[in-house]
Amino acid sequence: MICVIPSSGRASTMETHKLFRKSCVCVPESQADEYRKYHPDVVAHPDTVYGMGQKRQWILDNFDADIIFMADDDIDCLIYMGGEQGHEGGLRTKIKNPGHIWEVLLNTANIAQDLGTNLFGFNEIPDIRKFDYIDPFSTRDRINGFAMGIIKDSQRFDPRLVVKQDYDFFLMSLYWKRFIWRDDRYGFQAKHYTNKGGLCSHRSTNKEIECIKILQQKFGKQVVGTVKDKPWKVVIKKL
């Protein structure tokens, strides 16, 4: 297993690689030299690879590892929400130890592989107030692309999806495998939408809406909905 961090425009600020025992940063060729000033392991993809759908597929095609964990370049820690009062760190523990995080990834990947699915991940909202101690695992809830584990098979990312490609891959996994594996006790914390560079550099309302329409064409509006008065926000109907 390897952790691959897709990145762009954040050479001097990106520190996600410090959280993982075995990782590399995947960046456009035109930015590779700048990234190598700050990071020891940099892999460059052609500048013609545009959007996250194409970038994630390039990663699957060009890394030999059978299991690839893709992490956003603005993640700053892993959150554990399965603690108790008196537990070290309390009910909500921040984890930054690379060895600890790697063990969590390996355990989650092994469970997913043993169960027979190709997609695993964690709680996308690590908020203790929303965590259900009675139901700490999920086989139907979405795996967010900012912390997405893939066990390689023939499934591919849709190259048309500049954004929303994680919704597509999640739904295709449910279609082909019938379930995914998500450990809701854990969740990565990231600086979404506020950090300069990254996906923010080519995300726009029009792109969001365009990609949602592609999802609706593939899966139907009965599965892929939108928020009223906010057509750029996806709602996956209960599956």
Short mmCIF file of C-alpha atoms in Angstrom, two decimals:
data_model
loop_
_atom_site.label_atom_id
_atom_site.label_comp_id
_atom_site.label_asym_id
_atom_site.label_seq_id
_atom_site.Cartn_x
_atom_site.Cartn_y
_atom_site.Cartn_z
CA MET A 1 0.00 0.00 0.00
CA ILE A 2 1.10 3.55 -0.69
CA CYS A 3 -0.39 6.95 0.09
CA VAL A 4 -0.47 9.25 -2.93
CA ILE A 5 -1.17 12.94 -2.36
CA PRO A 6 -2.52 14.74 -5.46
CA SER A 7 -1.41 18.34 -5.21
CA SER A 8 -1.13 21.58 -7.15
CA GLY A 9 -0.01 25.08 -6.25
CA ARG A 10 0.85 24.25 -2.63
CA ALA A 11 4.54 23.34 -2.78
CA SER A 12 5.62 25.47 0.18
CA THR A 13 2.56 24.95 2.39
CA MET A 14 1.66 21.27 1.91
CA GLU A 15 2.58 19.10 4.93
CA THR A 16 0.19 16.16 4.55
CA HIS A 17 3.08 13.82 3.64
CA LYS A 18 4.35 14.02 7.23
CA LEU A 19 1.29 12.07 8.41
CA PHE A 20 2.01 8.93 6.38
CA ARG A 21 4.76 6.36 6.69
CA LYS A 22 4.95 5.68 2.96
CA SER A 23 3.76 8.49 0.70
CA CYS A 24 4.55 10.57 -2.36
CA VAL A 25 3.20 13.79 -3.82
CA CYS A 26 1.74 13.70 -7.35
CA VAL A 27 1.92 17.04 -9.16
CA PRO A 28 1.85 18.53 -12.69
CA GLU A 29 5.20 18.37 -14.52
CA SER A 30 5.42 22.16 -14.65
CA GLN A 31 5.35 22.32 -10.82
CA ALA A 32 7.59 19.33 -10.05
CA ASP A 33 10.85 21.26 -9.59
CA GLU A 34 9.21 23.67 -7.16
CA TYR A 35 7.72 20.79 -5.13
CA ARG A 36 11.08 19.00 -4.98
CA LYS A 37 12.49 21.95 -3.06
CA TYR A 38 10.19 21.04 -0.17
CA HIS A 39 9.29 17.36 -0.52
CA PRO A 40 11.50 14.25 -0.84
CA ASP A 41 9.17 12.08 -2.95
CA VAL A 42 7.53 13.80 -5.91
CA VAL A 43 6.00 12.09 -8.97
CA ALA A 44 5.06 14.28 -11.93
CA HIS A 45 2.13 13.70 -14.27
CA PRO A 46 1.73 15.44 -17.67
CA ASP A 47 0.22 18.92 -17.55
CA THR A 48 -2.41 17.67 -19.99
CA VAL A 49 -3.94 15.59 -17.18
CA TYR A 50 -6.72 17.97 -16.16
CA GLY A 51 -9.21 17.66 -13.34
CA MET A 52 -9.42 15.18 -10.50
CA GLY A 53 -11.09 12.42 -12.50
CA GLN A 54 -8.16 12.25 -14.93
CA LYS A 55 -5.59 12.79 -12.19
CA ARG A 56 -6.89 9.97 -9.98
CA GLN A 57 -7.02 7.60 -12.93
CA TRP A 58 -3.45 8.52 -13.88
CA ILE A 59 -2.41 7.61 -10.35
CA LEU A 60 -4.13 4.21 -10.57
CA ASP A 61 -2.48 3.56 -13.95
CA ASN A 62 1.03 4.61 -12.97
CA PHE A 63 1.58 3.30 -9.44
CA ASP A 64 2.33 -0.40 -8.97
CA ALA A 65 0.84 -0.80 -5.49
CA ASP A 66 -2.29 -2.96 -5.31
CA ILE A 67 -3.79 -0.65 -2.68
CA ILE A 68 -3.60 3.13 -3.06
CA PHE A 69 -4.78 5.59 -0.45
CA MET A 70 -5.34 9.07 -1.92
CA ALA A 71 -5.16 11.93 0.58
CA ASP A 72 -5.84 15.62 -0.01
CA ASP A 73 -2.89 17.97 0.26
CA ASP A 74 -4.56 20.02 3.01
CA ILE A 75 -5.12 17.25 5.59
CA ASP A 76 -3.56 18.07 8.95
CA CYS A 77 -4.50 15.16 11.24
CA LEU A 78 -6.59 12.04 11.79
CA ILE A 79 -9.43 12.24 14.31
CA TYR A 80 -10.48 9.28 16.49
CA MET A 81 -13.98 9.51 17.98
CA GLY A 82 -14.30 6.12 19.66
CA GLY A 83 -12.78 7.13 22.97
CA GLU A 84 -14.40 7.44 26.38
CA GLN A 85 -14.19 9.87 29.27
CA GLY A 86 -10.80 9.28 30.84
CA HIS A 87 -9.41 7.85 27.59
CA GLU A 88 -6.13 9.46 26.51
CA GLY A 89 -7.20 12.40 24.36
CA GLY A 90 -10.80 12.20 25.58
CA LEU A 91 -13.79 11.55 23.35
CA ARG A 92 -12.14 13.12 20.31
CA THR A 93 -8.44 12.42 19.81
CA LYS A 94 -6.17 14.07 17.25
CA ILE A 95 -3.62 11.67 15.78
CA LYS A 96 -0.50 12.87 13.97
CA ASN A 97 1.79 9.89 14.55
CA PRO A 98 2.58 8.37 11.10
CA GLY A 99 2.94 4.86 12.53
CA HIS A 100 -0.45 5.02 14.24
CA ILE A 101 -2.14 6.42 11.13
CA TRP A 102 -0.53 3.75 8.93
CA GLU A 103 -1.85 0.97 11.16
CA VAL A 104 -5.36 2.44 10.91
CA LEU A 105 -5.08 2.51 7.10
CA LEU A 106 -3.74 -1.05 6.89
CA ASN A 107 -6.41 -2.45 9.20
CA THR A 108 -9.21 -0.70 7.28
CA ALA A 109 -7.80 -1.81 3.91
CA ASN A 110 -7.47 -5.41 5.10
CA ILE A 111 -11.08 -5.50 6.30
CA ALA A 112 -12.33 -4.07 2.99
CA GLN A 113 -10.25 -6.57 1.00
CA ASP A 114 -11.40 -9.52 3.11
CA LEU A 115 -15.03 -8.47 2.72
CA GLY A 116 -14.65 -8.22 -1.05
CA THR A 117 -15.03 -4.52 -1.86
CA ASN A 118 -12.66 -2.17 -3.67
CA LEU A 119 -13.29 1.09 -1.79
CA PHE A 120 -12.65 2.06 1.83
CA GLY A 121 -12.49 5.23 3.84
CA PHE A 122 -13.54 7.10 6.93
CA ASN A 123 -16.06 9.51 8.40
CA GLU A 124 -16.16 12.63 6.23
CA ILE A 125 -17.36 14.81 9.14
CA PRO A 126 -15.27 13.94 12.24
CA ASP A 127 -17.71 15.68 14.57
CA ILE A 128 -18.25 13.89 17.89
CA ARG A 129 -21.79 15.32 18.09
CA LYS A 130 -22.76 13.46 14.91
CA PHE A 131 -20.93 10.21 15.63
CA ASP A 132 -23.15 7.21 16.41
CA TYR A 133 -21.42 4.91 18.90
CA ILE A 134 -24.04 2.21 18.26
CA ASP A 135 -23.42 2.21 14.50
CA PRO A 136 -19.68 2.95 13.98
CA PHE A 137 -19.31 1.34 10.54
CA SER A 138 -21.02 1.83 7.17
CA THR A 139 -21.31 -0.14 3.95
CA ARG A 140 -23.45 2.43 2.08
CA ASP A 141 -22.37 5.95 3.07
CA ARG A 142 -20.16 7.94 0.73
CA ILE A 143 -16.38 7.76 0.74
CA ASN A 144 -15.12 11.32 0.36
CA GLY A 145 -12.30 11.77 -2.16
CA PHE A 146 -10.14 13.76 0.25
CA ALA A 147 -9.32 10.47 2.04
CA MET A 148 -10.10 7.59 -0.29
CA GLY A 149 -8.65 4.07 -0.27
CA ILE A 150 -8.82 1.98 -3.45
CA ILE A 151 -8.07 -1.71 -3.88
CA LYS A 152 -7.22 -1.92 -7.56
CA ASP A 153 -9.45 -3.79 -9.99
CA SER A 154 -10.93 -2.90 -13.39
CA GLN A 155 -13.01 0.04 -12.10
CA ARG A 156 -11.95 3.44 -13.46
CA PHE A 157 -12.55 7.13 -12.81
CA ASP A 158 -14.66 9.06 -15.30
CA PRO A 159 -12.25 11.41 -17.15
CA ARG A 160 -15.06 13.93 -17.80
CA LEU A 161 -15.44 14.71 -14.11
CA VAL A 162 -13.18 17.62 -13.18
CA VAL A 163 -14.93 17.60 -9.79
CA LYS A 164 -17.43 15.20 -8.15
CA GLN A 165 -15.35 12.23 -9.35
CA ASP A 166 -15.42 10.72 -5.86
CA TYR A 167 -19.23 10.57 -5.97
CA ASP A 168 -19.01 8.70 -9.26
CA PHE A 169 -16.41 6.18 -8.05
CA PHE A 170 -18.38 5.57 -4.86
CA LEU A 171 -21.62 4.92 -6.76
CA MET A 172 -19.85 2.67 -9.26
CA SER A 173 -18.40 0.66 -6.37
CA LEU A 174 -21.89 0.19 -4.96
CA TYR A 175 -23.11 -0.84 -8.42
CA TRP A 176 -20.38 -3.43 -9.02
CA LYS A 177 -19.51 -4.58 -5.47
CA ARG A 178 -22.85 -3.78 -3.75
CA PHE A 179 -21.11 -2.20 -0.74
CA ILE A 180 -18.07 -0.24 0.45
CA TRP A 181 -16.29 -0.20 3.84
CA ARG A 182 -16.23 2.95 5.97
CA ASP A 183 -14.93 3.14 9.54
CA ASP A 184 -16.78 6.09 11.06
CA ARG A 185 -14.74 6.03 14.26
CA TYR A 186 -12.02 7.83 12.32
CA GLY A 187 -12.02 10.88 10.07
CA PHE A 188 -9.34 13.06 8.52
CA GLN A 189 -9.42 16.78 9.21
CA ALA A 190 -8.73 19.09 6.26
CA LYS A 191 -8.91 22.78 5.30
CA HIS A 192 -11.50 22.54 2.54
CA TYR A 193 -12.37 25.50 0.29
CA THR A 194 -10.19 27.92 2.31
CA ASN A 195 -6.69 26.83 1.26
CA LYS A 196 -5.28 28.47 -1.89
CA GLY A 197 -4.28 26.21 -4.76
CA GLY A 198 -5.29 22.57 -5.15
CA LEU A 199 -8.69 21.78 -6.58
CA CYS A 200 -9.82 25.30 -5.68
CA SER A 201 -7.82 26.55 -8.68
CA HIS A 202 -10.20 24.95 -11.20
CA ARG A 203 -13.40 24.54 -9.21
CA SER A 204 -16.27 26.80 -10.22
CA THR A 205 -20.04 26.79 -9.84
CA ASN A 206 -20.48 26.03 -13.55
CA LYS A 207 -18.04 23.09 -13.37
CA GLU A 208 -19.84 21.73 -10.31
CA ILE A 209 -23.22 21.89 -12.05
CA GLU A 210 -21.83 20.40 -15.27
CA CYS A 211 -20.38 17.42 -13.40
CA ILE A 212 -23.57 16.90 -11.40
CA LYS A 213 -25.48 16.64 -14.68
CA ILE A 214 -23.09 13.91 -15.81
CA LEU A 215 -23.73 12.03 -12.56
CA GLN A 216 -27.47 12.37 -13.01
CA GLN A 217 -27.23 11.04 -16.56
CA LYS A 218 -25.36 7.98 -15.29
CA PHE A 219 -27.30 7.21 -12.10
CA GLY A 220 -30.58 9.12 -12.40
CA LYS A 221 -32.02 12.00 -10.40
CA GLN A 222 -33.62 9.43 -8.08
CA VAL A 223 -30.08 8.69 -6.80
CA VAL A 224 -28.21 11.96 -7.43
CA GLY A 225 -30.12 15.02 -6.26
CA THR A 226 -29.21 18.62 -5.48
CA VAL A 227 -29.90 21.05 -2.67
CA LYS A 228 -32.82 23.41 -3.32
CA ASP A 229 -31.55 26.80 -4.53
CA LYS A 230 -27.98 25.38 -4.52
CA PRO A 231 -27.70 23.39 -7.77
CA TRP A 232 -23.93 22.97 -7.31
CA LYS A 233 -24.37 20.82 -4.17
CA VAL A 234 -24.94 17.07 -4.48
CA VAL A 235 -27.29 15.02 -2.34
CA ILE A 236 -27.04 11.24 -2.63
CA LYS A 237 -30.43 9.75 -1.85
CA LYS A 238 -30.48 7.06 0.83
CA LEU A 239 -29.23 3.83 -0.76
#
